[in-house]
PDB file of C-alpha atoms and ligand atoms in Angstrom:
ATOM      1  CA  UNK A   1      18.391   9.385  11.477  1.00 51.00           C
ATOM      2  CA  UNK A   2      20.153   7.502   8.796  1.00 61.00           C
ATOM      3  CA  UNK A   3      19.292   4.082   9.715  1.00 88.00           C
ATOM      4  CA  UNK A   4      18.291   2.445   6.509  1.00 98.00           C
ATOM      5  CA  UNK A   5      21.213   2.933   4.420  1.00 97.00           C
ATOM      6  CA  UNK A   6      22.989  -0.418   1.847  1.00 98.00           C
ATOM      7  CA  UNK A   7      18.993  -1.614   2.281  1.00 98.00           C
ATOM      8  CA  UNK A   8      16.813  -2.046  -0.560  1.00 98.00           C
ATOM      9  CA  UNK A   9      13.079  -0.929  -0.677  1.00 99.00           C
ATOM     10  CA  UNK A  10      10.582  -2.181  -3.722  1.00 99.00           C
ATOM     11  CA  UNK A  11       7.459  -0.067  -2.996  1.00 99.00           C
ATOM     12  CA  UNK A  12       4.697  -0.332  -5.624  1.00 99.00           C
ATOM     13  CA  UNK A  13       2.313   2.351  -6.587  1.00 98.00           C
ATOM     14  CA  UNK A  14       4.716   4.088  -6.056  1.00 98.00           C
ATOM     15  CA  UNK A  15       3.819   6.894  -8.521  1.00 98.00           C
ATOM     16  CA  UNK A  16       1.556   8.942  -6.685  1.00 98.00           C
ATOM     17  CA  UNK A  17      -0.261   9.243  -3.365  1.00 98.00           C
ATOM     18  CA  UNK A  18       0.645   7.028  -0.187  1.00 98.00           C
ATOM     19  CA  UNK A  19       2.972   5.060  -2.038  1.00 98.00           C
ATOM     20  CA  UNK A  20       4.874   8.386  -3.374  1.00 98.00           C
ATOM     21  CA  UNK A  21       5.310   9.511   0.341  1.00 98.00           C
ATOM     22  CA  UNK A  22       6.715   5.980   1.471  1.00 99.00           C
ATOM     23  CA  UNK A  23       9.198   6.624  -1.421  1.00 99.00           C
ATOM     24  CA  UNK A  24      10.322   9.516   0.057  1.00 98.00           C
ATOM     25  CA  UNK A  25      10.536   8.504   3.570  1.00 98.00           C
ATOM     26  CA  UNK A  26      12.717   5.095   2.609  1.00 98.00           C
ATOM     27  CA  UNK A  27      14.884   7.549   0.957  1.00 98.00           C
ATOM     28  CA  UNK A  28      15.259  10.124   3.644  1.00 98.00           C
ATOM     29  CA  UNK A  29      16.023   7.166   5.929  1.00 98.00           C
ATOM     30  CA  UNK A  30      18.946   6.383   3.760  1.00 98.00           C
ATOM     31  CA  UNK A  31      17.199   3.249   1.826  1.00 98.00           C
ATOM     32  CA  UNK A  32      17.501   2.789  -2.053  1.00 98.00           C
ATOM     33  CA  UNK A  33      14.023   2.618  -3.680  1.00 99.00           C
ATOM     34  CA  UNK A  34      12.471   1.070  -6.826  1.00 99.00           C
ATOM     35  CA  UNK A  35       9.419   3.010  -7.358  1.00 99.00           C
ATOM     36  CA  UNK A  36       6.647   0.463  -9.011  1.00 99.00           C
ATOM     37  CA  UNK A  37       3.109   1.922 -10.811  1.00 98.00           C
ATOM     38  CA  UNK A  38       1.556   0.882 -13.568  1.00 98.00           C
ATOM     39  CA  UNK A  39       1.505   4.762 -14.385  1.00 98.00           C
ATOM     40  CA  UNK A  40       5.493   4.962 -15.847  1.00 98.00           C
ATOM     41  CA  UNK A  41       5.408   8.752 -15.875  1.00 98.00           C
ATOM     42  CA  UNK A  42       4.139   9.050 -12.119  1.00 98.00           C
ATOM     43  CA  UNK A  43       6.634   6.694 -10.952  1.00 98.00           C
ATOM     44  CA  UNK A  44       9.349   8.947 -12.678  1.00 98.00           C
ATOM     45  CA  UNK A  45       8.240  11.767 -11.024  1.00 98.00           C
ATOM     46  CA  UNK A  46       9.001  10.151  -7.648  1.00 98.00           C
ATOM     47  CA  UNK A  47      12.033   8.944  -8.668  1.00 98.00           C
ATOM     48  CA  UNK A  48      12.633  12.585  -9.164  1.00 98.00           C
ATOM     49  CA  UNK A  49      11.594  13.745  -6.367  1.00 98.00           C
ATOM     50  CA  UNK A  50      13.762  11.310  -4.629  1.00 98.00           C
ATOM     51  CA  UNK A  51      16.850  11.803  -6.340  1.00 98.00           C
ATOM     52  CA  UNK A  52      16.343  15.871  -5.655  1.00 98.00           C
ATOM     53  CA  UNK A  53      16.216  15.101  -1.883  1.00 97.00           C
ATOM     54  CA  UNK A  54      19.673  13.085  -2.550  1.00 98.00           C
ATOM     55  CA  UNK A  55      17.987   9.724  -2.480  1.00 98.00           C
ATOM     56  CA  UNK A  56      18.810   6.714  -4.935  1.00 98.00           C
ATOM     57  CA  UNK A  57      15.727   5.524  -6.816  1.00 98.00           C
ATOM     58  CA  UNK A  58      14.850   3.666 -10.040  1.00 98.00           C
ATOM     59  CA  UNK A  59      11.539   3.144 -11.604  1.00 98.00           C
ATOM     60  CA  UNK A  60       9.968   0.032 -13.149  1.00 98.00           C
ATOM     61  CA  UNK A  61       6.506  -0.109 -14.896  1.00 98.00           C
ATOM     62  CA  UNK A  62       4.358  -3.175 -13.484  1.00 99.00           C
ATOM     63  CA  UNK A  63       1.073  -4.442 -13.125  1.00 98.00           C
ATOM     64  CA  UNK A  64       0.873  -5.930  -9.855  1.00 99.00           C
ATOM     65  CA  UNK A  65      -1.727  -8.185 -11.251  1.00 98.00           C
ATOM     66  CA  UNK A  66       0.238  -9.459 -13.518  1.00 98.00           C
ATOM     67  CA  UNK A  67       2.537 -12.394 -12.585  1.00 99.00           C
ATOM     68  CA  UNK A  68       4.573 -11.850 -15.388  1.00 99.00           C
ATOM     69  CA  UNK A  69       5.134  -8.285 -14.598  1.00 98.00           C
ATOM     70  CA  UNK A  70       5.381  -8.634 -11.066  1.00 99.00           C
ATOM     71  CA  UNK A  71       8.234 -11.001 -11.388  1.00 98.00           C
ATOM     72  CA  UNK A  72       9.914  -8.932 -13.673  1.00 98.00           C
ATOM     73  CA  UNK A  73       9.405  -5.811 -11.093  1.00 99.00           C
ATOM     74  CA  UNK A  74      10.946  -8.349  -8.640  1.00 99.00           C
ATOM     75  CA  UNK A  75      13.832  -8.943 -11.009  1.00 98.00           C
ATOM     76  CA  UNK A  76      14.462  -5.002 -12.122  1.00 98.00           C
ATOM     77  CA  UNK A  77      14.906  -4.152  -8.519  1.00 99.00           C
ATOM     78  CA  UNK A  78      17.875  -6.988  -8.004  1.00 98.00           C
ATOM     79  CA  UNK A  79      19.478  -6.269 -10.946  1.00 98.00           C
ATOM     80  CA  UNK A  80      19.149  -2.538  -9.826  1.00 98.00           C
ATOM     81  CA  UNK A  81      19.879  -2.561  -6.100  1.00 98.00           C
ATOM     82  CA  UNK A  82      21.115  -6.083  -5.639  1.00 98.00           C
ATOM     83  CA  UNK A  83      18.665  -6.839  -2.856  1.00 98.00           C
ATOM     84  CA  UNK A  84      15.000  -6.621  -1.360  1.00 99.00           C
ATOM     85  CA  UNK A  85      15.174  -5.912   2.148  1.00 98.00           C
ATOM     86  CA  UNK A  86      11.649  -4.308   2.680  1.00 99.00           C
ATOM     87  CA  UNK A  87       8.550  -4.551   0.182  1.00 99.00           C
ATOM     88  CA  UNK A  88       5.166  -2.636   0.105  1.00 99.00           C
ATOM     89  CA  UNK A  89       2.497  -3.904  -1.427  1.00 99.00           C
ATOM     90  CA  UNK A  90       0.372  -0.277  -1.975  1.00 98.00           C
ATOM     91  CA  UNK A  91      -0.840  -0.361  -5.146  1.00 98.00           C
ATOM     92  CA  UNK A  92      -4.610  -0.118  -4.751  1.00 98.00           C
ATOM     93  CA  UNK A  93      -7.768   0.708  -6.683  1.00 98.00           C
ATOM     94  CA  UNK A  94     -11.284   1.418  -5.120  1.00 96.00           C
ATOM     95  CA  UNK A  95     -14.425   0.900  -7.301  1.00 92.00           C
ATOM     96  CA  UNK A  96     -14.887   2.387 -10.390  1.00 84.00           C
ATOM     97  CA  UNK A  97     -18.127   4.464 -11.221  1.00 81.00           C
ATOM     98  CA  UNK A  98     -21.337   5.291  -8.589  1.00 85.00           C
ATOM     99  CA  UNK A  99     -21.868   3.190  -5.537  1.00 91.00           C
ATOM    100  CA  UNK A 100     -24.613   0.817  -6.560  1.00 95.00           C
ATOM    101  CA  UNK A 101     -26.032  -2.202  -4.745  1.00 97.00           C
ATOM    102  CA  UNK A 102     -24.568  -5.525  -4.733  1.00 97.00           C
ATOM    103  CA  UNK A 103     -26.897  -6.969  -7.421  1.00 97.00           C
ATOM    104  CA  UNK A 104     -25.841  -4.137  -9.924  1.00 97.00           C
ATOM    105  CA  UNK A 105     -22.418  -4.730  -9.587  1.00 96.00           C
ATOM    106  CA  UNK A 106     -21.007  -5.957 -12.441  1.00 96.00           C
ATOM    107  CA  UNK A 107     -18.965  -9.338 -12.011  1.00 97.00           C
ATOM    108  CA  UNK A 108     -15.707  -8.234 -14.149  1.00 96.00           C
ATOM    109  CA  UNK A 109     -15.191  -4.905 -11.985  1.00 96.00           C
ATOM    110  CA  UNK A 110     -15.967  -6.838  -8.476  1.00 97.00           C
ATOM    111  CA  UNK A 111     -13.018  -9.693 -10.212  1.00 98.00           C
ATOM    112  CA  UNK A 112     -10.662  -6.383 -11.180  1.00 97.00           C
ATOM    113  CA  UNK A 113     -10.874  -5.018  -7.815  1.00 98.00           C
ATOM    114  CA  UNK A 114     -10.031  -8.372  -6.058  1.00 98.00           C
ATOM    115  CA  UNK A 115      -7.333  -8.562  -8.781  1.00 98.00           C
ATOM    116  CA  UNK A 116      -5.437  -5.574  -7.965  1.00 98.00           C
ATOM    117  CA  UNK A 117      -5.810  -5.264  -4.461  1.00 98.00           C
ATOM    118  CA  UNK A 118      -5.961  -8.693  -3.294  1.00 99.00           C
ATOM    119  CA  UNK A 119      -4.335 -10.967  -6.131  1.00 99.00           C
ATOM    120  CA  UNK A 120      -1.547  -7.852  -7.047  1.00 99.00           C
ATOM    121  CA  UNK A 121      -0.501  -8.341  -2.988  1.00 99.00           C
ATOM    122  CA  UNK A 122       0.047 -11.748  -3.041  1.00 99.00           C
ATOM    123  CA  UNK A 123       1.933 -12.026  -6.412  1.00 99.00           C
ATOM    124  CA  UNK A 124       4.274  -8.966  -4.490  1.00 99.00           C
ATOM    125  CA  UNK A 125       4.470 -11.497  -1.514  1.00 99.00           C
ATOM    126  CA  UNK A 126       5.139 -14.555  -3.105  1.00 99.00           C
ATOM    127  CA  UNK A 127       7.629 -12.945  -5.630  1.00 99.00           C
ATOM    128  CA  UNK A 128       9.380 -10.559  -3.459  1.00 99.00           C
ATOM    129  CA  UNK A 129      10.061 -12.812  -0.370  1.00 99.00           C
ATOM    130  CA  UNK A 130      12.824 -15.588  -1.432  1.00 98.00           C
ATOM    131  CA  UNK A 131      15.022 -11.985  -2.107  1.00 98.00           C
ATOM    132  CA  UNK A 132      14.091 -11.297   1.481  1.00 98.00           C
ATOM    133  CA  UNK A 133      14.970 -14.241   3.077  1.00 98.00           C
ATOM    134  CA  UNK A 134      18.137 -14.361   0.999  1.00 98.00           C
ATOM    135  CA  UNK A 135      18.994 -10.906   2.218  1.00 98.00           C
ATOM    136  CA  UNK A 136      18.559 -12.490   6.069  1.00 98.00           C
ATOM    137  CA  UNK A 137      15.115 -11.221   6.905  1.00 98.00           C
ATOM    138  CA  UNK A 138      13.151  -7.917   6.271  1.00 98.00           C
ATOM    139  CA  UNK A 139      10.024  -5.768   6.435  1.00 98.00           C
ATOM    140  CA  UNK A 140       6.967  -5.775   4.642  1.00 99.00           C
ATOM    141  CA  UNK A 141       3.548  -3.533   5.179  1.00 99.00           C
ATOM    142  CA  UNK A 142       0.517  -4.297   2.872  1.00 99.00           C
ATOM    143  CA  UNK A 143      -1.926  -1.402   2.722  1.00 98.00           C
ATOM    144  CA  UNK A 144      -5.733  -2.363   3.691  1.00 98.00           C
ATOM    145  CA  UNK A 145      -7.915   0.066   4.880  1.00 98.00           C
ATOM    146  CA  UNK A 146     -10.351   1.173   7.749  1.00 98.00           C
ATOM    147  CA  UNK A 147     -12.162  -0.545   5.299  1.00 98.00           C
ATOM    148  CA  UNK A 148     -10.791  -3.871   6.174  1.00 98.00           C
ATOM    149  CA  UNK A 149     -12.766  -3.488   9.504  1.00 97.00           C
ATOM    150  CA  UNK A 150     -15.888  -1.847   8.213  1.00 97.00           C
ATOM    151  CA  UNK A 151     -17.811  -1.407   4.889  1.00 97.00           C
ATOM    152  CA  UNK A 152     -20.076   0.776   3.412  1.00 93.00           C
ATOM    153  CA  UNK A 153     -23.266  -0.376   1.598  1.00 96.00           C
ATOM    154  CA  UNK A 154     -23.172  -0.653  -1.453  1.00 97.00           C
ATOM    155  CA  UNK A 155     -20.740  -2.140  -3.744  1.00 97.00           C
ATOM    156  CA  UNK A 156     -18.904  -4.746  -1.338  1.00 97.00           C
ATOM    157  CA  UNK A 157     -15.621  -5.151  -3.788  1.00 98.00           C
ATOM    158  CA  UNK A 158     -13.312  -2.838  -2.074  1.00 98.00           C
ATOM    159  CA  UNK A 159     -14.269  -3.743   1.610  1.00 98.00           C
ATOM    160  CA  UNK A 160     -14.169  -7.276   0.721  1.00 98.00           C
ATOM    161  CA  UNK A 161     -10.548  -6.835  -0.922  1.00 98.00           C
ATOM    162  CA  UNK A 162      -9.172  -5.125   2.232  1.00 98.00           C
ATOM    163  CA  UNK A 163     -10.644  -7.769   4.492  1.00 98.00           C
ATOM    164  CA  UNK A 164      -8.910 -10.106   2.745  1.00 98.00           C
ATOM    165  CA  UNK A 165      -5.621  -8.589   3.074  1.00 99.00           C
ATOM    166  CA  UNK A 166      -5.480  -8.613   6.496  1.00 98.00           C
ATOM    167  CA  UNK A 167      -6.041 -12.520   6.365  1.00 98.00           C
ATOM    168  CA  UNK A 168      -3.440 -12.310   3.532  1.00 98.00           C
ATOM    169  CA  UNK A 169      -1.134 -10.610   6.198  1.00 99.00           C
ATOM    170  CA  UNK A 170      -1.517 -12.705   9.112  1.00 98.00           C
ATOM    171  CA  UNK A 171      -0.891 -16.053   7.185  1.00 98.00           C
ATOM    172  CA  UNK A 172       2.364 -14.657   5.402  1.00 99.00           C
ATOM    173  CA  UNK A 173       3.401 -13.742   8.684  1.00 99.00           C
ATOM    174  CA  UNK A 174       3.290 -16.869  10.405  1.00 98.00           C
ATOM    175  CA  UNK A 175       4.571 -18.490   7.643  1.00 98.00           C
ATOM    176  CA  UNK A 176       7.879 -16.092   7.627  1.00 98.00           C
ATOM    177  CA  UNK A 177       8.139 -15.535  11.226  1.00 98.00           C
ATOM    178  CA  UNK A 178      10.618 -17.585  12.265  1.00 98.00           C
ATOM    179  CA  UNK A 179      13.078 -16.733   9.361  1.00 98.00           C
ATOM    180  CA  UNK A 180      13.067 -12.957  10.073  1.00 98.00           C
ATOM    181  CA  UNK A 181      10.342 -11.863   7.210  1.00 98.00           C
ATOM    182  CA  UNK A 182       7.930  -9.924   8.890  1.00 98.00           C
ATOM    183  CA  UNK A 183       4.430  -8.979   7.743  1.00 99.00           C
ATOM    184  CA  UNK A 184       1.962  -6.573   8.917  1.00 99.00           C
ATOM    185  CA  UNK A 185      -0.698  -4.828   7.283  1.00 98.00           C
ATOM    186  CA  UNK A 186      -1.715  -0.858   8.120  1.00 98.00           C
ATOM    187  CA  UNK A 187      -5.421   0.336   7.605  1.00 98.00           C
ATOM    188  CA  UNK A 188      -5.695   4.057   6.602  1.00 98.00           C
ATOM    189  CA  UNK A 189      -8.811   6.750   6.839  1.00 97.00           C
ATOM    190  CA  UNK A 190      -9.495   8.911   4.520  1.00 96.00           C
ATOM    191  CA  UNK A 191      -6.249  10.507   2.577  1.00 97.00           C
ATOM    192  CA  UNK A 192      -5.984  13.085   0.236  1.00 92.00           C
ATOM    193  CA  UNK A 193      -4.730  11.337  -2.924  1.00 95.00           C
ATOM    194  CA  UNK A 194      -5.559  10.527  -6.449  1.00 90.00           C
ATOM    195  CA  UNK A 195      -8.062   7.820  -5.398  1.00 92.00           C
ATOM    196  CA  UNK A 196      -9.893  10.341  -3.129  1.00 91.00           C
ATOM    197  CA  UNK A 197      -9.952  13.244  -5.637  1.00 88.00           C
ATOM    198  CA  UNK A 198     -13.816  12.183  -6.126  1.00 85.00           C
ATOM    199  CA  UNK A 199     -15.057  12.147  -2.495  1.00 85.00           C
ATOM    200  CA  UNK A 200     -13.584  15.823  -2.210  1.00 87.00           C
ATOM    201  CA  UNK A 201     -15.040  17.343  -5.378  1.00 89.00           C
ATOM    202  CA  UNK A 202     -18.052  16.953  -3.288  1.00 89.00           C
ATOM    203  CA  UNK A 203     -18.298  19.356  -0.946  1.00 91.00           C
ATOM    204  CA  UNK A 204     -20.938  17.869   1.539  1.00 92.00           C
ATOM    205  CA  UNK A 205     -19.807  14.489   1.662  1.00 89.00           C
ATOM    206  CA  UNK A 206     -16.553  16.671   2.510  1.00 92.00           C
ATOM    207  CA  UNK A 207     -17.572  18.188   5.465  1.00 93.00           C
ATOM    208  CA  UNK A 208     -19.563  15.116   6.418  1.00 92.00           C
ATOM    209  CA  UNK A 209     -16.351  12.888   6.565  1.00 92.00           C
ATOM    210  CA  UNK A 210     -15.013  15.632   8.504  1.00 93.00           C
ATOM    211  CA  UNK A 211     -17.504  15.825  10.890  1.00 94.00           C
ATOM    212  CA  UNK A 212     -17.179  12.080  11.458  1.00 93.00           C
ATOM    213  CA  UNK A 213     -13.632  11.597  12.106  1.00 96.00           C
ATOM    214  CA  UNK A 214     -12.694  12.247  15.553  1.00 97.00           C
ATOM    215  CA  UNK A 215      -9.732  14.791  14.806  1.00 98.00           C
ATOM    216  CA  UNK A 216     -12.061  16.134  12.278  1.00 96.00           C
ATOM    217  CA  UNK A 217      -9.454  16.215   9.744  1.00 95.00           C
ATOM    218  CA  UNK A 218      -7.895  13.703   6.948  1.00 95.00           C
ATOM    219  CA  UNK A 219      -4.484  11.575   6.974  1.00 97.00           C
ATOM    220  CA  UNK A 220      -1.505  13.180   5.073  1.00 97.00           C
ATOM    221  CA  UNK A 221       0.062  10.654   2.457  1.00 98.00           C
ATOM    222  CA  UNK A 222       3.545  11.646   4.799  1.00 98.00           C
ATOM    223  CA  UNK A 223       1.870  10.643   7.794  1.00 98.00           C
ATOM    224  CA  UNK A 224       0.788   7.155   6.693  1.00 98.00           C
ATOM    225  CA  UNK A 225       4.019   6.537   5.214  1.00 98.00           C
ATOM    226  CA  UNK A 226       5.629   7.800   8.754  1.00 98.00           C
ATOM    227  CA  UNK A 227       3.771   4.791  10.188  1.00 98.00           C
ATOM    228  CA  UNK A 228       4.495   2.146   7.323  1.00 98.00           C
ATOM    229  CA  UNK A 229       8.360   2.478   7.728  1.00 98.00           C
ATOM    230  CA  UNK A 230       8.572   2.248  11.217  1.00 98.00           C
ATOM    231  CA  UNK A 231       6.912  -1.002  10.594  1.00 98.00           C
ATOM    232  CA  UNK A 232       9.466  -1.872   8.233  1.00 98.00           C
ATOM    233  CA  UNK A 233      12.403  -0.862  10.119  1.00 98.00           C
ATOM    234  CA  UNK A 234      14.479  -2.709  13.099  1.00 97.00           C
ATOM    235  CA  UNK A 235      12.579  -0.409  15.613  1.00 97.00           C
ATOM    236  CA  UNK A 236       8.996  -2.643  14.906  1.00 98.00           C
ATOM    237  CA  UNK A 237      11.299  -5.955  15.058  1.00 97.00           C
ATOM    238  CA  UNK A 238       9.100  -7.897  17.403  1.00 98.00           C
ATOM    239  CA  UNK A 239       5.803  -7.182  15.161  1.00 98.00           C
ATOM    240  CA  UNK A 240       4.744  -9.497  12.863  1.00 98.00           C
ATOM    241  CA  UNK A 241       1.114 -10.464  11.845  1.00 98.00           C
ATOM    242  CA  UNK A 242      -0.697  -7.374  13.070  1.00 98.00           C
ATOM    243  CA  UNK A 243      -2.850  -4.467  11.684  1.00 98.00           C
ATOM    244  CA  UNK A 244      -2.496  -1.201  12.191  1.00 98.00           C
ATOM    245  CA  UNK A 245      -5.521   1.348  11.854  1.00 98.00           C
ATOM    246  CA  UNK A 246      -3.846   5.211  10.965  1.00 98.00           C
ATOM    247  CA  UNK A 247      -7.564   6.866  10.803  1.00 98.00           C
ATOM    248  CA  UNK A 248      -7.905   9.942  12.755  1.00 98.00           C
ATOM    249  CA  UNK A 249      -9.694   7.994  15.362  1.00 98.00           C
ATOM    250  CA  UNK A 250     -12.351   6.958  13.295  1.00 97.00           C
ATOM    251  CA  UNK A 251     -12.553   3.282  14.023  1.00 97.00           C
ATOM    252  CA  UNK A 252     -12.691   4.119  17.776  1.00 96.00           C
ATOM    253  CA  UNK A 253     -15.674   5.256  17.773  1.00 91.00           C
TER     254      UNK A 253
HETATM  255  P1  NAI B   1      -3.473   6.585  -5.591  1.00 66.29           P
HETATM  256  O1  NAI B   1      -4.516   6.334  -6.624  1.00 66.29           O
HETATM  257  O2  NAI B   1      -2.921   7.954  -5.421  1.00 66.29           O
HETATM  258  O3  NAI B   1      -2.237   5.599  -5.784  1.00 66.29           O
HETATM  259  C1  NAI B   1      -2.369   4.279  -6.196  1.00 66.29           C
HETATM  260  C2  NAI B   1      -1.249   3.972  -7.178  1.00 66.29           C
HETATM  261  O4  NAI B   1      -1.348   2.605  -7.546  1.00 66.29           O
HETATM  262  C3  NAI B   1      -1.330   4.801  -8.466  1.00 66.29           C
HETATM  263  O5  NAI B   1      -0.087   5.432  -8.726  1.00 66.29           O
HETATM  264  C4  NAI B   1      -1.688   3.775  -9.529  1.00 66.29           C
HETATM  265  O6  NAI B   1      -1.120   4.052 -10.813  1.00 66.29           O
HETATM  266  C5  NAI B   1      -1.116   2.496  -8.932  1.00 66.29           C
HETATM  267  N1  NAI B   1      -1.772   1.309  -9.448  1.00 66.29           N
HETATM  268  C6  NAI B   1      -3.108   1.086  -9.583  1.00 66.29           C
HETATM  269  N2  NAI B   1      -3.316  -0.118 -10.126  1.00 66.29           N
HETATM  270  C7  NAI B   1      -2.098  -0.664 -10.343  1.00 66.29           C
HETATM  271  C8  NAI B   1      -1.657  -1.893 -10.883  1.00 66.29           C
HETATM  272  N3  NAI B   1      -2.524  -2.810 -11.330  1.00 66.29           N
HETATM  273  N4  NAI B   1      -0.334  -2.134 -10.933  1.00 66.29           N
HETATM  274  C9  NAI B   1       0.551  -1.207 -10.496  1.00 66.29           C
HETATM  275  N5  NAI B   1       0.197  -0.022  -9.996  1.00 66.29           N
HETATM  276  C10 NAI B   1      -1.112   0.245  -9.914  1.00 66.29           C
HETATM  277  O7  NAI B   1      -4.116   6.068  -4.237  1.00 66.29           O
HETATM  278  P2  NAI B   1      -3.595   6.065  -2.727  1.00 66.29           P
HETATM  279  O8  NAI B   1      -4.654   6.692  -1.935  1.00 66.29           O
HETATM  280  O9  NAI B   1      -2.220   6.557  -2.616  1.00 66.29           O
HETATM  281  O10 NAI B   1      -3.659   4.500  -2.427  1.00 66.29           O
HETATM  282  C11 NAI B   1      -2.552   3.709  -2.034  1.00 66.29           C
HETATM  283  C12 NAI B   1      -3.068   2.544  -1.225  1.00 66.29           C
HETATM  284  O11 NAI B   1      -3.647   3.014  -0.009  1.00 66.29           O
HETATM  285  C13 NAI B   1      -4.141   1.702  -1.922  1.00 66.29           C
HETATM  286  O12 NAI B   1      -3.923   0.338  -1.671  1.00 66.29           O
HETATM  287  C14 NAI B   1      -5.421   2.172  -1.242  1.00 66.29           C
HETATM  288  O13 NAI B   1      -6.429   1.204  -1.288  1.00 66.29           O
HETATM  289  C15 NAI B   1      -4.923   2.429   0.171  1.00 66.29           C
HETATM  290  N6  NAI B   1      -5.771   3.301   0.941  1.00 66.29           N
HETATM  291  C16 NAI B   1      -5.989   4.611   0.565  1.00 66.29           C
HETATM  292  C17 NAI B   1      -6.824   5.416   1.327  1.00 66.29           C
HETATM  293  C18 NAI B   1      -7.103   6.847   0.956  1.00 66.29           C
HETATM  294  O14 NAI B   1      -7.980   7.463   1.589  1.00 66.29           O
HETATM  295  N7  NAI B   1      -6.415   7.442  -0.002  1.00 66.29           N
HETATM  296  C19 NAI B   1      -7.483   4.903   2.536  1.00 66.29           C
HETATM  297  C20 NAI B   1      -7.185   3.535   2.846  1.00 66.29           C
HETATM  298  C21 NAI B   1      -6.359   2.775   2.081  1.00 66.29           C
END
């Protein structure tokens, strides 16, 4: 159903993966995106994709850990749309290189990590929100991760970034609540995407995920974004603050 159309979605990372899908489901609900990455040429692929489907969509180049760029992202999307109404914060980067223990990590990747996922979600927040509130309320959705409730050992700089954005979450939310901004955070399992690509050239850790996730199969980039505009939308308008895992059943068990 068309229930999202004069509204105004800024979705960044936009140019591939999870974000890409969310693109496309804002648009099919009748919503005007502005498609954020750092990567210009993904992001105009979306946009692409979009406007094929019949969708409205712009691009902007930002990095969200940037506050320069981010408020310039934030600015782009008025000028282009002439409102925020819903905002997702998805850009994301997991470690770089081999899993190695703690006290190998080196202290500028751990710091980049934290930037981007934790830092790049609060510059979204803090400049996205007064166009919220002076569009009367809206929806956000920050991505964490099944590893915001679990880690692996190893190099603790992506678990520790999506812990901290469901605190990140639940304190925006209670700060918004009662002026119609709400904030909730989602926590994928394993997706097929451009992050990913590594875990599946390797084809026993493969079947080994597999094995371990209860429907013994991975998340679709659609499916997650299925979830993260419902959250969005007027049908989730009495949740605020909370954390959805989308895993397979993996966290169940
Ligand atoms: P992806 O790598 O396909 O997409 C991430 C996008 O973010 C890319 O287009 C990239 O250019 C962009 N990006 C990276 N750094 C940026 C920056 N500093 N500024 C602006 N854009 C930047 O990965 P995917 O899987 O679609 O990830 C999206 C989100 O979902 C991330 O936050 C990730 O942590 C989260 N997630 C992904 C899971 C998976 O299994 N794929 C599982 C759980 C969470």
């Amino acid at each position: 159903m068309d229930t999202m159309t004069g509204k105004v979605a800024l979705v960044t990372g936009a140019g591939s993966g999870i974000g890409r899908a969310v693109a496309l489901e804002f648009a099919a609900k009748g919503a005007a995106v502005m498609v954020a990455d750092f990567n210009l040429t993904g992001a105009e692929e979306t946009v692409r994709q979009v406007s094929a489907g019949g969708g409205k969509a712009a691009a902007v180049k930002v990095d969200v850990a940037d506050e320069a760029s981010v408020r310039e992202m934030v600015t782009a999307t008025v000028k282009a749309f002439g409102r925020i109404d819903y905002l997702v914060n998805n850009a994301g980067i997991s470690a770089a290189g081999p899993n190695v223990p703690l006290h190998e990590v080196d202290v500028k990747a751990f710091e980049r990590v934290l930037d981007v996922n934790v830092v790049g979600t609060f510059l979204g927040l803090k400049h996205a929100i007064p166009e919220l509130l002076k569009a009367g309320g809206g929806g956000i959705v920050n991505l964490a991760s099944t590893m915001g409730d679990r880690a692996t050992a190893g190099d603790p700089s992506y678990p520790t970034s999506k812990h901290a954005v469901r605190g990140l979450t639940k304190s925006a939310a209670l700060t918004y609540a009662a002026q119609g901004v709400r904030v909730n955070c989602v926590g994928p399992g394993v997706v097929r995407t451009g992050m990913t690509e590594a875990i599946f050239e390797d084809e026993q850790t493969t079947a080994w995920l597999k094995s371990v996730t209860p429907m013994r199969r991975f998340g679709e980039p659609a499916e997650i974004a299925k979830l993260i505009v419902f959250l969005c939308s007027e049908d989730a308008s009495y949740i605020t603050g909370a954390y959805y895992p989308i895993d397979g059943g993996w966290l169940a068990g």
